[in-house]
Coordinates of N, CA and C in Angstrom, one line a residue:
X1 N 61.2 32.2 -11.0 CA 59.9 32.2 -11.5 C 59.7 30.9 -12.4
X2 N 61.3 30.3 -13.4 CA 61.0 29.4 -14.1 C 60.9 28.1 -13.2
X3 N 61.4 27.8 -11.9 CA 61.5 26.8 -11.1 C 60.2 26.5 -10.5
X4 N 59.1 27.5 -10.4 CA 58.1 27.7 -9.7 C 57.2 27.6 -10.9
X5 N 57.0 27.8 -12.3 CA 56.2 27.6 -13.1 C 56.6 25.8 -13.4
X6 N 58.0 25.7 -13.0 CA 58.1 23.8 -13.6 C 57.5 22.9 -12.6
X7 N 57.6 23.3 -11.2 CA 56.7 22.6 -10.1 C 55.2 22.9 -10.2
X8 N 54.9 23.8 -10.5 CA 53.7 23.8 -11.0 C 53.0 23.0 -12.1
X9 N 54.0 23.0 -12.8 CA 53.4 22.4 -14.1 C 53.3 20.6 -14.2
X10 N 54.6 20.4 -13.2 CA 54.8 19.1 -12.9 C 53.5 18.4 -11.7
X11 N 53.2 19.4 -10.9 CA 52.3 19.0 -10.3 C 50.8 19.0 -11.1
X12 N 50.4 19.8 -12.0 CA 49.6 19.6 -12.9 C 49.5 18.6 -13.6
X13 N 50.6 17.6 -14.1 CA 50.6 16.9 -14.7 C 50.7 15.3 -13.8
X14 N 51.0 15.4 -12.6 CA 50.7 14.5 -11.9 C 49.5 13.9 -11.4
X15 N 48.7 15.4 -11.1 CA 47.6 15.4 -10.8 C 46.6 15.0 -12.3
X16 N 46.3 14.7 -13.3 CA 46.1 14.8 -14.3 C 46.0 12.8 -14.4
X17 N 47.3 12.9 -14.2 CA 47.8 11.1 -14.4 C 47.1 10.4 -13.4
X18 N 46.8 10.7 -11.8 CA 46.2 10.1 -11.0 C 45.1 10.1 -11.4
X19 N 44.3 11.4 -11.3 CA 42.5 11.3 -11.9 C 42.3 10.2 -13.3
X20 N 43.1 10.0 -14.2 CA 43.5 8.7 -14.8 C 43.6 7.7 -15.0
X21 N 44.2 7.4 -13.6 CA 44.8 5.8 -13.2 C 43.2 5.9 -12.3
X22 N 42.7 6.8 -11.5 CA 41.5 6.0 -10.7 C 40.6 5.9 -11.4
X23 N 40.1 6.9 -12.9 CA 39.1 6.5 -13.8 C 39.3 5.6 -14.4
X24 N 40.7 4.6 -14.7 CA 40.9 3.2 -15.5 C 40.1 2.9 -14.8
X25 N 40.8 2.9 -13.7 CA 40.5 1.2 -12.0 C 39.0 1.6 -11.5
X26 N 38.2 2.5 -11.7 CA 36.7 2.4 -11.8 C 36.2 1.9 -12.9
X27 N 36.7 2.1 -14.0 CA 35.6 1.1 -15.3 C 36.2 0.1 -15.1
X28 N 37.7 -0.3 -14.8 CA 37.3 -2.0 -14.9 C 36.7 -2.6 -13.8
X29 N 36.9 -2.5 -12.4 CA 35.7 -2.7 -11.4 C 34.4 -2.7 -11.9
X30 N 33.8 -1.7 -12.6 CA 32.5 -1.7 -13.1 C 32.3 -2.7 -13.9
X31 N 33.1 -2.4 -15.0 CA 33.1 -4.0 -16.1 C 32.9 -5.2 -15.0
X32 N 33.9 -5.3 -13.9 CA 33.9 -6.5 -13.5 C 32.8 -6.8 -12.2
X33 N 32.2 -5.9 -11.7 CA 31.1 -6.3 -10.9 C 30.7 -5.3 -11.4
X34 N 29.8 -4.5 -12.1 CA 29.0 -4.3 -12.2 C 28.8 -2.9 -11.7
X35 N 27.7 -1.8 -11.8 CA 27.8 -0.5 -11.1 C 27.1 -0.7 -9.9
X36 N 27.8 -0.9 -9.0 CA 27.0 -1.1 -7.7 C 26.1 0.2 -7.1
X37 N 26.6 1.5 -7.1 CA 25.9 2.5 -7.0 C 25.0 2.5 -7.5
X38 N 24.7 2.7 -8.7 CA 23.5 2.8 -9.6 C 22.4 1.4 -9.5
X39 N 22.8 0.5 -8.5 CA 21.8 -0.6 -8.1 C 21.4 -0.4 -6.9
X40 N 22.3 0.1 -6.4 CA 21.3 0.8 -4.8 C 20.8 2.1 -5.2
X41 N 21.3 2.7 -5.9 CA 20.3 4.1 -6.0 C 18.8 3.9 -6.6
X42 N 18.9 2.6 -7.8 CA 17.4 2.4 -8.5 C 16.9 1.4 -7.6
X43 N 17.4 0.6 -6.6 CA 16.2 0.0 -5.4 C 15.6 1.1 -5.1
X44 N 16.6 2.0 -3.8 CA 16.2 2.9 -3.5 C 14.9 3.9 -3.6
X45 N 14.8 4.4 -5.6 CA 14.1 4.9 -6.2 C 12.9 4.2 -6.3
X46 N 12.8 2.9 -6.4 CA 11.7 2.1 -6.3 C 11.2 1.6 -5.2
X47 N 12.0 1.8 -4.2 CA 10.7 1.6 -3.1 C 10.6 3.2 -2.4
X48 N 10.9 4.3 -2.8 CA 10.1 5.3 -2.6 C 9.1 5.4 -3.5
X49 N 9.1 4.6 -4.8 CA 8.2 5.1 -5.8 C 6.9 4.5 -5.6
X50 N 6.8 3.7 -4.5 CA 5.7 2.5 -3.9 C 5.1 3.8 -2.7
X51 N 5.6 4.4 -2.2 CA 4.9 5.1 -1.0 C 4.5 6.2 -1.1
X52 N 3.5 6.5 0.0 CA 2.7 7.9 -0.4 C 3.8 9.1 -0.4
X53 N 2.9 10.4 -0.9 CA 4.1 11.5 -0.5 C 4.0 11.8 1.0
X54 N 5.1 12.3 1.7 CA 5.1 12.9 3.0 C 5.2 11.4 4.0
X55 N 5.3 10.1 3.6 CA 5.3 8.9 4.5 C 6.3 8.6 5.1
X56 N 7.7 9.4 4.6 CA 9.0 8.4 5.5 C 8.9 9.2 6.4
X57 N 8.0 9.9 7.1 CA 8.3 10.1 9.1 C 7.3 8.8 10.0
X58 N 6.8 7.8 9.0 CA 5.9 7.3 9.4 C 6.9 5.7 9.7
X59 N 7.4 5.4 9.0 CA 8.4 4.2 7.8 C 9.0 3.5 9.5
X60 N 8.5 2.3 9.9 CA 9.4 1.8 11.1 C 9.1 2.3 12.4
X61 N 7.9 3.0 12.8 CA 7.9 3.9 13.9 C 6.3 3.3 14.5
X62 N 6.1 3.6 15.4 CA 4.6 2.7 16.0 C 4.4 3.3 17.2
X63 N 3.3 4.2 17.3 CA 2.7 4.9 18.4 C 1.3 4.7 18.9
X64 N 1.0 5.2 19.9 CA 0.2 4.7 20.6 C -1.2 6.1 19.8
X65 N -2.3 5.5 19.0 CA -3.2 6.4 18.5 C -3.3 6.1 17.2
X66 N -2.0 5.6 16.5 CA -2.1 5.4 15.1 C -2.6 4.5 14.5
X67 N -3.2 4.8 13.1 CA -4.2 4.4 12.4 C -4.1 2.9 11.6
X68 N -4.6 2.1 11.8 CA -4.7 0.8 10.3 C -4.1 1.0 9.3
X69 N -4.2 2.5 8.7 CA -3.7 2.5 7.7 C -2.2 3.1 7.9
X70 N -2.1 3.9 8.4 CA -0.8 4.2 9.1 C 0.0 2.7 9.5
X71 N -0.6 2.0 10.1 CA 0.2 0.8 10.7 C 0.6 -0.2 9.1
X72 N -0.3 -0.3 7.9 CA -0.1 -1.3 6.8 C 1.2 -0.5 6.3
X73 N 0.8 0.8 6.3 CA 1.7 1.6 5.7 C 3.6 1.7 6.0
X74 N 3.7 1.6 7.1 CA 4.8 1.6 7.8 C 5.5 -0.3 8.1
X75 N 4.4 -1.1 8.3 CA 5.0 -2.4 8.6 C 4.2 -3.7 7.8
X76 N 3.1 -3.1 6.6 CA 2.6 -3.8 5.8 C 1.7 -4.7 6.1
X77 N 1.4 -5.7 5.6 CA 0.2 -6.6 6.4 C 0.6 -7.4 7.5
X78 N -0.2 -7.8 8.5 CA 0.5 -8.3 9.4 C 0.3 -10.2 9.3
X79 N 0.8 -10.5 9.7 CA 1.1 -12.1 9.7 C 0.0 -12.8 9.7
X80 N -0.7 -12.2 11.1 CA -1.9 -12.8 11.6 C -2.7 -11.6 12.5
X81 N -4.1 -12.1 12.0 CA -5.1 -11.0 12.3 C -6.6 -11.6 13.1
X82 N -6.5 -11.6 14.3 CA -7.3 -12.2 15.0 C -8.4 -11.1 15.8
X83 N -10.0 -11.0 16.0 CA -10.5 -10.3 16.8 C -10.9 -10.7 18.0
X84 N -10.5 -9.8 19.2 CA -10.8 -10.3 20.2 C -11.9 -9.1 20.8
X85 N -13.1 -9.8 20.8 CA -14.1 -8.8 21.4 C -14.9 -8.4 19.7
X86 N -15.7 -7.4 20.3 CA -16.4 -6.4 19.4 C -15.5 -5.4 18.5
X87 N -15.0 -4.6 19.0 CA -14.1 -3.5 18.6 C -12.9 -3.8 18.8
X88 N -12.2 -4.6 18.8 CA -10.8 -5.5 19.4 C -10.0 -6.0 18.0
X89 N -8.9 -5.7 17.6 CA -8.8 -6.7 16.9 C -6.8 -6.5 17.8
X90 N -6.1 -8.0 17.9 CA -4.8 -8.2 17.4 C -3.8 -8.5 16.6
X91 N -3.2 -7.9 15.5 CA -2.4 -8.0 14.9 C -0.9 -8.7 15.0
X92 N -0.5 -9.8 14.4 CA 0.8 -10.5 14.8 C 1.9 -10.2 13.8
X93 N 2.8 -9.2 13.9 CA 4.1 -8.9 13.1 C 5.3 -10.4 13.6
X94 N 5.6 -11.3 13.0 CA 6.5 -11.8 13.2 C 8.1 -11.2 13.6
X95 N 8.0 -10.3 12.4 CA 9.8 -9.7 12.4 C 9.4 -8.3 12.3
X96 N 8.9 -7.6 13.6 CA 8.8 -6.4 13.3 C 10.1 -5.4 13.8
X97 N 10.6 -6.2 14.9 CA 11.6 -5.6 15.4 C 13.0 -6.0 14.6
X98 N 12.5 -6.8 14.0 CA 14.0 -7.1 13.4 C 14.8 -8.6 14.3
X99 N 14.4 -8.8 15.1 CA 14.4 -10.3 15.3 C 13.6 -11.1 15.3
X100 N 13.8 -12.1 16.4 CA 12.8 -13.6 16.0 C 11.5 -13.3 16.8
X101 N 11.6 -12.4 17.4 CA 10.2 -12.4 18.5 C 8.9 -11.7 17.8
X102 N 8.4 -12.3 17.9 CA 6.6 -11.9 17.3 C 6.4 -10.6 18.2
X103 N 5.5 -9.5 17.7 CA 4.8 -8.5 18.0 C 3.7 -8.7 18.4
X104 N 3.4 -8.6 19.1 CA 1.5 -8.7 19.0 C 0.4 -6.8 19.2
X105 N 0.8 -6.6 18.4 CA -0.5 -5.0 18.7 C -1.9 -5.0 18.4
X106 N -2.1 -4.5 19.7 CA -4.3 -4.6 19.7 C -4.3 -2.6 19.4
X107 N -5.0 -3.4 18.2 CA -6.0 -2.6 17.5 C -7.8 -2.5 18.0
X108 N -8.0 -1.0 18.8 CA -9.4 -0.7 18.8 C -9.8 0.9 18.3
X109 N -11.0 -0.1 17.9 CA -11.7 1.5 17.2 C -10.8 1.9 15.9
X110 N -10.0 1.3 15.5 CA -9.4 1.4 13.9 C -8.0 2.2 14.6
X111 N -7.3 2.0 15.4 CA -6.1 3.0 16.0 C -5.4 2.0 17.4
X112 N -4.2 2.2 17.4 CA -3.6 0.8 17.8 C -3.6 1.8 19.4
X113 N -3.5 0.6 20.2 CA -4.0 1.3 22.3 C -2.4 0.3 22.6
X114 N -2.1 0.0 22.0 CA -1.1 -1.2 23.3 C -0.3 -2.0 22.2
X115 N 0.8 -2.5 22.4 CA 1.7 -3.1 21.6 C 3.0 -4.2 23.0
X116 N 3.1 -5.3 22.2 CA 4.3 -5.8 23.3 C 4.4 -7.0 22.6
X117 N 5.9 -7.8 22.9 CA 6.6 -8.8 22.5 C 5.3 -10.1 23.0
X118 N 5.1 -10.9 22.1 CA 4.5 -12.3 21.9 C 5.0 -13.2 22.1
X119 N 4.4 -14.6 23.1 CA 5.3 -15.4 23.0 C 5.1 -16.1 21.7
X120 N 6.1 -17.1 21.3 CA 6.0 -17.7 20.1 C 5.1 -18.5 20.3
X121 N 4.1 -18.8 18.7 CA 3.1 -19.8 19.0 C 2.8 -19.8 17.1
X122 N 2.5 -20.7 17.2 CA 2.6 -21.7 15.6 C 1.5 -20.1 14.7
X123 N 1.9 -19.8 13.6 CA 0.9 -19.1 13.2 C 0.3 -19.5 11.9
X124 N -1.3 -19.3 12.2 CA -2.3 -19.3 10.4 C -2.7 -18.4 10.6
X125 N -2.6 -18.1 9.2 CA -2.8 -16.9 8.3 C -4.8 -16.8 8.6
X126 N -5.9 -15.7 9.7 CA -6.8 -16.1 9.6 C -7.1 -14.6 9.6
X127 N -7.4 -13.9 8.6 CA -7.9 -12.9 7.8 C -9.5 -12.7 8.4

């Protein structure tokens, strides 16, 4: 029983000393760069604190029916905003996909019909 209470106790006190040595070696990392955590958690915080409630099933996604506001909402203003026709307008996302290729989506009747890669071509900003 006393051999069994000393490995016990020795393992208690080992364990004790590690949780120790890894709370040093986290404040000095912190001291030395800084709390990294707590810099991505308060971005984070702040760009949910920008969006409506119930919007991140919208955030990056683009369907065929969805609304103006739905579309600012999810991929923000677009580059370039050109009407073609009466009820027509197209919208130019430069980096919507996340590379270099331009978007082009036609918007009718306030709800987007059609979406496809653009060729590249010089853009102004014509509101």
């Amino acid at each position: 029983m006393l051999i069994f209470f000393g490995r016990w106790l020795k393992g208690l006190i080992v364990g004790w000393l590690m949780a120790l040595i890894f709370f040093l070696i986290k404040r000095a990392m912190k001291r030395a760069f800084g709390n990294v955590a707590d810099f991505d958690q308060q971005a984070q915080q702040a760009r949910q604190a920008h969006r409506p409630p119930h919007s991140a099933d919208i955030i990056e996604t683009l369907w065929d029916g969805m609304t103006t506001s739905q579309l600012i909402a999810s991929y923000g203003q677009p580059d370039q905003k050109y009407r073609d026709g009466q009820a027509r307008e197209i919208w130019t996302y430069m980096r919507m996909t996340g590379r270099t290729d331009p978007t082009e989506i036609t918007i009718e009747n306030g709800s987007v019909t059609k979406w496809q890669a653009a060729a590249f071509k010089e853009i102004t900003n014509k509101n």
